[in-house]
């Protein structure tokens, strides 16, 4: 057993920022991650990172845009708290060495992306997330925080409504160990791999959401799943940054006619317009970047140019790129405060796996990285403070052995009719069709039933690989379990919200309904079943 | 065909056999050489660019004044020159170098000089067919491994800027074919010989020497041919120490590219100074002598 | 489409023998190599080990050799390879120890090496408290280019030094160092250069340009390493052997216009380094006997040497 004050699970931007903050607050920290920090899904964020730093901007103006994108479901106090911290959090990144693009005179250049009313996104070409991740990892290395890379957390250790550590499987050693901690921070990212196609990395499977959910923590606003409007089906969900629109790109239908009214629209509106145009028999929808010109593309969108060529086999300087909406990021997640606190003592959550109420029904473009660094830092500090003041709690004896037994029991040479990959493929197609961009009661009911059926199959599924070292079959199995559980909760939440709002669109309830709508959807696991409640949004 | 001949330091220093061999071969082929005498070492990638760019610009300016392309007989000279010449294509940078360093001497570099290694000269300007006609002693039965030297392979913007120049990556193989010898191809032909780290990490350097020479040997090579005297120092001069370090015996003769071509043009091994090598060239010599 | 694969296999642990497994997979037309590997693991062989993360070509986790060419298994399409017939060979990338199958040891290959070069910014304190540092975007662009590195390992895979000396820090880690050396917000240049000048550091690079040729992001690691060496030259080289070599080289060119190799060899080894000099003797003696080696005192001045010396002195004065 290893002992720490704070254990962080997940090494994306939020996890790294939290670990750095906790260490700087004096805690003994360890970070566990199933994938190396520089291979995490945080690198997917490309267009920019929002901060109200421009002379024409203010935390208030920024808050206005967030509230607008959130479609009435943001918690205003959280928004206010956030927008007042965003500038400092992003300046911290600049001080740590982020090479943000500069305008003439050497000041930050800023992009206006998505529905931001101002040019507010600082950016690093079209790899903002990738570069911010490097800077965070640099600072993480500077703090000399122990990194347990290729470690998969299999369970939380709970004792009297308090989290006192985690059990984890070392993929490289092939053995289990427990990590006792006074505070545990979940920063495991999103879950949209339960949708296929999907823009996200293989490991974006809702592991942390599932751990919290199983422990009795509520998941909120799960029905709000953002689709990315600019995904290229030829590249199996390859996402093209919205910065492409900011640089002059246009969404066009057959004949090259641009779809009107998309300038400055929120993501969900653009997605709907694209879906609508496709349904109207327009023959398809394309992203047209040709007017930007090869030189500017190379200068401003180098990664986009490269990836579209390599992965989709197209040349953006002369080809139109077929696009369509693809599942991208959740807005909802583990119910958490602005310091990451959850309903369980010592258990914290931040980043994409958490839901603070900041984003309401839809996240403003360019907000994800800001959210990670703002709440990541606050959560790390809060966890360190908690660890300092919390009474000692023993790691429950025998818990590791139980966990070992549980995993051993999963391994069997016995043949099953299904494989994890097939169950995942079915789940992905199901979620995309029935709990995707447009939903209705019948579809959600069908989704619920089919998820039950898939869960039955999953229960009979066994892991055949008996070789302990880098047993990725076992990892995929555990990830699939998490996705099924969270998918079930998501479908329950989507069925319960009988209106259309933000990223949640119901064809049977096409309008926003403020009489029933201005509350969060809260899903809790009660006797093995998702139970849905609501919690009103608190006005300022 | 006339060139401003830049022999480099090593062809008369560490490899004094190279200079006369190259001059003889050029003479036989009717390639006219006007040697550049009052010019400096290229810097060989050892001296920093802020020093070598000005002194190389000076060399280029002199060749430009002669109205001749430069011919080198060393991959390293060729590479360092090529890289510098590419940077000097930037008019602003060139103007600064001219102003700050060359103006005193009344020199100015206009950016127009062409720089070619002897290997490129014979393959491109002289031409394979022309060359074939000059072969008087086909080296039949001699198995030869090529070894280029990094700077005659990379970086691509310097070595192979156009589609046509892509062929430069296989000139040695072509030459081996033209002179009637047999190719003993091997994976290390475009790699580093080890010379550049002889000072910083001798062990690495000698490992590379041993690796390449034994790999070629294992492919049945009677000898190796290189257009770079620095590679020669490493592969020939350091071969005994490399053998010692790795605890093996290799004994692979290394020929300079002009020596190799010279033998096929009818020169005797002595006229090509094969005796000046560290690794005995006896095996090659006796094979060649049998051919006459 | 049906495709045949021959995949490198190795069980973990020292002494285990490497082998190959062959698989035949039915795949959709647009499948990539990682799709095939995932399908094999799911349906045929759960023990197959390989890495992957983003699936869209930007994270660098899934680098392998496919038919002898290093690339990203998530970005290489199967169809054109399958059309050639025969088996598609998938192997781990070179120069990296293998843990299991296609899973290589990135820790010793790369992450641990990056850790050594002080991979974080040491701010110079020039920034005002409430605003960004004003920096020309051209300067920033060079930092951004370095940071577009996604640690795919291709430069290290192409490196000519790593196969003979695995302890060499390698072009990827050196590129990381360049990211700080070209960042005007950093103030630790001297310290960084001292670290980089240690044995197995930047002087061990042979500047063969393989790294630049292999880099898929045009980061030009070789050019960056050369630039770092030039920086060391300006700051005063701290690696003793290299310093002597450079000093002797520069002096030779300064004094005579060209290189005096006999003196260079001796001075690089160090005139007081008896053991080092002895080591040169057998080869040197043989070389002299055969009329090969240059003899230092015979080295004469080139015409124009004084003009060359003046240029060198001017350049040095300007850069210091």
GROMACS .gro file of N, CA and C in nm, chain A residues 198-286:
model
  267
  198UNK      N    1  -1.752   0.904  -3.257
  198UNK     CA    2  -1.726   0.996  -3.148
  198UNK      C    3  -1.596   1.068  -3.177
  199UNK      N    4  -1.586   1.193  -3.131
  199UNK     CA    5  -1.463   1.269  -3.159
  199UNK      C    6  -1.352   1.234  -3.062
  200UNK      N    7  -1.385   1.163  -2.954
  200UNK     CA    8  -1.290   1.156  -2.842
  200UNK      C    9  -1.199   1.034  -2.846
  201UNK      N   10  -1.102   1.034  -2.756
  201UNK     CA   11  -1.002   0.927  -2.751
  201UNK      C   12  -1.062   0.798  -2.696
  202UNK      N   13  -0.990   0.689  -2.719
  202UNK     CA   14  -1.036   0.556  -2.680
  202UNK      C   15  -1.069   0.544  -2.531
  203UNK      N   16  -0.995   0.618  -2.449
  203UNK     CA   17  -1.011   0.602  -2.305
  203UNK      C   18  -1.117   0.693  -2.243
  204UNK      N   19  -1.189   0.767  -2.326
  204UNK     CA   20  -1.288   0.861  -2.273
  204UNK      C   21  -1.417   0.787  -2.245
  205UNK      N   22  -1.415   0.709  -2.135
  205UNK     CA   23  -1.519   0.609  -2.114
  205UNK      C   24  -1.597   0.626  -1.984
  206UNK      N   25  -1.589   0.744  -1.923
  206UNK     CA   26  -1.672   0.768  -1.804
  206UNK      C   27  -1.632   0.689  -1.680
  207UNK      N   28  -1.503   0.654  -1.669
  207UNK     CA   29  -1.458   0.574  -1.554
  207UNK      C   30  -1.487   0.645  -1.421
  208UNK      N   31  -1.454   0.773  -1.415
  208UNK     CA   32  -1.471   0.847  -1.290
  208UNK      C   33  -1.618   0.868  -1.256
  209UNK      N   34  -1.698   0.900  -1.359
  209UNK     CA   35  -1.841   0.917  -1.337
  209UNK      C   36  -1.899   0.789  -1.279
  210UNK      N   37  -1.855   0.677  -1.333
  210UNK     CA   38  -1.907   0.549  -1.284
  210UNK      C   39  -1.864   0.521  -1.141
  211UNK      N   40  -1.737   0.550  -1.109
  211UNK     CA   41  -1.689   0.528  -0.972
  211UNK      C   42  -1.773   0.610  -0.873
  212UNK      N   43  -1.796   0.737  -0.907
  212UNK     CA   44  -1.873   0.824  -0.817
  212UNK      C   45  -2.019   0.778  -0.808
  213UNK      N   46  -2.074   0.743  -0.922
  213UNK     CA   47  -2.215   0.699  -0.930
  213UNK      C   48  -2.235   0.573  -0.846
  214UNK      N   49  -2.143   0.480  -0.860
  214UNK     CA   50  -2.153   0.356  -0.782
  214UNK      C   51  -2.137   0.385  -0.633
  215UNK      N   52  -2.064   0.490  -0.600
  215UNK     CA   53  -2.043   0.524  -0.459
  215UNK      C   54  -2.161   0.602  -0.402
  216UNK      N   55  -2.258   0.637  -0.486
  216UNK     CA   56  -2.377   0.705  -0.436
  216UNK      C   57  -2.380   0.854  -0.465
  217UNK      N   58  -2.281   0.905  -0.535
  217UNK     CA   59  -2.280   1.047  -0.572
  217UNK      C   60  -2.375   1.067  -0.691
  218UNK      N   61  -2.443   1.180  -0.695
  218UNK     CA   62  -2.535   1.208  -0.806
  218UNK      C   63  -2.458   1.250  -0.931
  219UNK      N   64  -2.514   1.211  -1.046
  219UNK     CA   65  -2.466   1.264  -1.174
  219UNK      C   66  -2.572   1.362  -1.221
  220UNK      N   67  -2.531   1.481  -1.261
  220UNK     CA   68  -2.634   1.579  -1.299
  220UNK      C   69  -2.621   1.623  -1.445
  221UNK      N   70  -2.734   1.660  -1.500
  221UNK     CA   71  -2.745   1.712  -1.637
  221UNK      C   72  -2.680   1.621  -1.741
  222UNK      N   73  -2.689   1.491  -1.718
  222UNK     CA   74  -2.626   1.396  -1.809
  222UNK      C   75  -2.683   1.402  -1.950
  223UNK      N   76  -2.810   1.444  -1.961
  223UNK     CA   77  -2.874   1.445  -2.093
  223UNK      C   78  -2.811   1.549  -2.187
  224UNK      N   79  -2.734   1.639  -2.128
  224UNK     CA   80  -2.673   1.744  -2.211
  224UNK      C   81  -2.542   1.691  -2.270
  225UNK      N   82  -2.550   1.639  -2.390
  225UNK     CA   83  -2.431   1.589  -2.458
  225UNK      C   84  -2.407   1.675  -2.581
  226UNK      N   85  -2.293   1.739  -2.585
  226UNK     CA   86  -2.266   1.826  -2.700
  226UNK      C   87  -2.216   1.746  -2.819
  227UNK      N   88  -2.278   1.772  -2.932
  227UNK     CA   89  -2.228   1.717  -3.057
  227UNK      C   90  -2.141   1.823  -3.122
  228UNK      N   91  -2.038   1.776  -3.191
  228UNK     CA   92  -1.952   1.872  -3.261
  228UNK      C   93  -2.001   1.881  -3.404
  229UNK      N   94  -2.027   2.004  -3.452
  229UNK     CA   95  -2.085   2.017  -3.586
  229UNK      C   96  -1.988   1.985  -3.698
  230UNK      N   97  -1.858   1.995  -3.671
  230UNK     CA   98  -1.762   1.986  -3.782
  230UNK      C   99  -1.683   1.856  -3.778
  231UNK      N  100  -1.753   1.744  -3.768
  231UNK     CA  101  -1.681   1.618  -3.768
  231UNK      C  102  -1.687   1.558  -3.907
  232UNK      N  103  -1.576   1.497  -3.942
  232UNK     CA  104  -1.561   1.448  -4.078
  232UNK      C  105  -1.585   1.298  -4.078
  233UNK      N  106  -1.693   1.252  -4.140
  233UNK     CA  107  -1.725   1.109  -4.132
  233UNK      C  108  -1.618   1.023  -4.197
  234UNK      N  109  -1.550   1.075  -4.299
  234UNK     CA  110  -1.445   0.999  -4.367
  234UNK      C  111  -1.329   0.968  -4.274
  235UNK      N  112  -1.312   1.047  -4.173
  235UNK     CA  113  -1.205   1.021  -4.077
  235UNK      C  114  -1.260   0.962  -3.950
  236UNK      N  115  -1.371   0.897  -3.959
  236UNK     CA  116  -1.435   0.833  -3.845
  236UNK      C  117  -1.445   0.924  -3.723
  237UNK      N  118  -1.507   1.038  -3.744
  237UNK     CA  119  -1.529   1.127  -3.630
  237UNK      C  120  -1.415   1.224  -3.609
  238UNK      N  121  -1.323   1.234  -3.706
  238UNK     CA  122  -1.218   1.335  -3.694
  238UNK      C  123  -1.282   1.473  -3.680
  239UNK      N  124  -1.247   1.541  -3.571
  239UNK     CA  125  -1.307   1.670  -3.544
  239UNK      C  126  -1.226   1.782  -3.607
  240UNK      N  127  -1.294   1.874  -3.671
  240UNK     CA  128  -1.226   1.991  -3.727
  240UNK      C  129  -1.260   2.109  -3.638
  241UNK      N  130  -1.157   2.178  -3.593
  241UNK     CA  131  -1.179   2.283  -3.493
  241UNK      C  132  -1.272   2.394  -3.543
  242UNK      N  133  -1.349   2.450  -3.450
  242UNK     CA  134  -1.435   2.563  -3.485
  242UNK      C  135  -1.353   2.686  -3.521
  243UNK      N  136  -1.223   2.680  -3.489
  243UNK     CA  137  -1.137   2.790  -3.532
  243UNK      C  138  -1.138   2.800  -3.684
  244UNK      N  139  -1.170   2.689  -3.752
  244UNK     CA  140  -1.178   2.692  -3.898
  244UNK      C  141  -1.285   2.790  -3.944
  245UNK      N  142  -1.391   2.800  -3.867
  245UNK     CA  143  -1.496   2.898  -3.900
  245UNK      C  144  -1.447   3.039  -3.868
  246UNK      N  145  -1.379   3.051  -3.753
  246UNK     CA  146  -1.327   3.183  -3.715
  246UNK      C  147  -1.226   3.234  -3.818
  247UNK      N  148  -1.156   3.143  -3.886
  247UNK     CA  149  -1.057   3.184  -3.985
  247UNK      C  150  -1.119   3.209  -4.123
  248UNK      N  151  -1.251   3.195  -4.132
  248UNK     CA  152  -1.318   3.228  -4.258
  248UNK      C  153  -1.388   3.113  -4.327
  249UNK      N  154  -1.379   2.992  -4.272
  249UNK     CA  155  -1.446   2.877  -4.333
  249UNK      C  156  -1.598   2.891  -4.328
  250UNK      N  157  -1.664   2.817  -4.418
  250UNK     CA  158  -1.810   2.824  -4.423
  250UNK      C  159  -1.870   2.686  -4.432
  251UNK      N  160  -1.990   2.673  -4.376
  251UNK     CA  161  -2.064   2.548  -4.387
  251UNK      C  162  -2.157   2.562  -4.508
  252UNK      N  163  -2.141   2.471  -4.605
  252UNK     CA  164  -2.216   2.487  -4.730
  252UNK      C  165  -2.293   2.360  -4.764
  253UNK      N  166  -2.397   2.379  -4.846
  253UNK     CA  167  -2.471   2.263  -4.898
  253UNK      C  168  -2.429   2.243  -5.044
  254UNK      N  169  -2.491   2.143  -5.107
  254UNK     CA  170  -2.454   2.114  -5.246
  254UNK      C  171  -2.468   2.241  -5.329
  255UNK      N  172  -2.374   2.265  -5.418
  255UNK     CA  173  -2.376   2.387  -5.498
  255UNK      C  174  -2.294   2.496  -5.433
  256UNK      N  175  -2.243   2.469  -5.313
  256UNK     CA  176  -2.155   2.565  -5.247
  256UNK      C  177  -2.225   2.677  -5.175
  257UNK      N  178  -2.358   2.667  -5.164
  257UNK     CA  179  -2.434   2.772  -5.097
  257UNK      C  180  -2.414   2.762  -4.945
  258UNK      N  181  -2.372   2.871  -4.879
  258UNK     CA  182  -2.357   2.864  -4.733
  258UNK      C  183  -2.494   2.852  -4.664
  259UNK      N  184  -2.498   2.780  -4.555
  259UNK     CA  185  -2.620   2.777  -4.473
  259UNK      C  186  -2.625   2.908  -4.396
  260UNK      N  187  -2.738   2.976  -4.406
  260UNK     CA  188  -2.750   3.109  -4.347
  260UNK      C  189  -2.769   3.102  -4.196
  261UNK      N  190  -2.731   3.207  -4.129
  261UNK     CA  191  -2.765   3.225  -3.988
  261UNK      C  192  -2.678   3.148  -3.890
  262UNK      N  193  -2.564   3.098  -3.936
  262UNK     CA  194  -2.482   3.019  -3.844
  262UNK      C  195  -2.371   3.101  -3.778
  263UNK      N  196  -2.351   3.222  -3.827
  263UNK     CA  197  -2.248   3.310  -3.772
  263UNK      C  198  -2.275   3.334  -3.624
  264UNK      N  199  -2.179   3.294  -3.539
  264UNK     CA  200  -2.194   3.320  -3.396
  264UNK      C  201  -2.301   3.237  -3.327
  265UNK      N  202  -2.350   3.133  -3.393
  265UNK     CA  203  -2.453   3.049  -3.330
  265UNK      C  204  -2.388   2.951  -3.235
  266UNK      N  205  -2.467   2.901  -3.139
  266UNK     CA  206  -2.415   2.800  -3.047
  266UNK      C  207  -2.402   2.668  -3.123
  267UNK      N  208  -2.320   2.577  -3.063
  267UNK     CA  209  -2.294   2.449  -3.126
  267UNK      C  210  -2.421   2.371  -3.156
  268UNK      N  211  -2.513   2.370  -3.059
  268UNK     CA  212  -2.633   2.286  -3.079
  268UNK      C  213  -2.716   2.340  -3.195
  269UNK      N  214  -2.718   2.472  -3.213
  269UNK     CA  215  -2.794   2.529  -3.325
  269UNK      C  216  -2.728   2.491  -3.459
  270UNK      N  217  -2.596   2.498  -3.463
  270UNK     CA  218  -2.526   2.462  -3.588
  270UNK      C  219  -2.549   2.314  -3.619
  271UNK      N  220  -2.540   2.231  -3.518
  271UNK     CA  221  -2.562   2.087  -3.538
  271UNK      C  222  -2.701   2.061  -3.593
  272UNK      N  223  -2.799   2.127  -3.534
  272UNK     CA  224  -2.937   2.106  -3.579
  272UNK      C  225  -2.955   2.153  -3.723
  273UNK      N  226  -2.894   2.267  -3.755
  273UNK     CA  227  -2.906   2.320  -3.892
  273UNK      C  228  -2.844   2.223  -3.992
  274UNK      N  229  -2.731   2.164  -3.955
  274UNK     CA  230  -2.664   2.069  -4.044
  274UNK      C  231  -2.751   1.944  -4.061
  275UNK      N  232  -2.804   1.895  -3.948
  275UNK     CA  233  -2.888   1.775  -3.954
  275UNK      C  234  -3.012   1.802  -4.040
  276UNK      N  235  -3.068   1.920  -4.020
  276UNK     CA  236  -3.185   1.962  -4.095
  276UNK      C  237  -3.155   1.965  -4.245
  277UNK      N  238  -3.045   2.029  -4.279
  277UNK     CA  239  -3.007   2.042  -4.420
  277UNK      C  240  -2.985   1.904  -4.482
  278UNK      N  241  -2.923   1.814  -4.406
  278UNK     CA  242  -2.900   1.679  -4.458
  278UNK      C  243  -3.031   1.609  -4.482
  279UNK      N  244  -3.124   1.627  -4.388
  279UNK     CA  245  -3.254   1.561  -4.400
  279UNK      C  246  -3.334   1.618  -4.516
  280UNK      N  247  -3.314   1.746  -4.543
  280UNK     CA  248  -3.391   1.810  -4.650
  280UNK      C  249  -3.346   1.766  -4.789
  281UNK      N  250  -3.264   1.667  -4.792
  281UNK     CA  251  -3.222   1.615  -4.921
  281UNK      C  252  -3.125   1.705  -4.992
  282UNK      N  253  -3.047   1.781  -4.915
  282UNK     CA  254  -2.950   1.871  -4.977
  282UNK      C  255  -2.833   1.792  -5.036
  283UNK      N  256  -2.833   1.663  -5.012
  283UNK     CA  257  -2.727   1.580  -5.069
  283UNK      C  258  -2.601   1.580  -4.985
  284UNK      N  259  -2.605   1.651  -4.874
  284UNK     CA  260  -2.490   1.651  -4.787
  284UNK      C  261  -2.456   1.792  -4.742
  285UNK      N  262  -2.368   1.800  -4.646
  285UNK     CA  263  -2.322   1.930  -4.596
  285UNK      C  264  -2.170   1.924  -4.591
  286UNK      N  265  -2.108   2.034  -4.628
  286UNK     CA  266  -1.962   2.036  -4.635
  286UNK      C  267  -1.906   2.157  -4.561
   0.00000   0.00000   0.00000
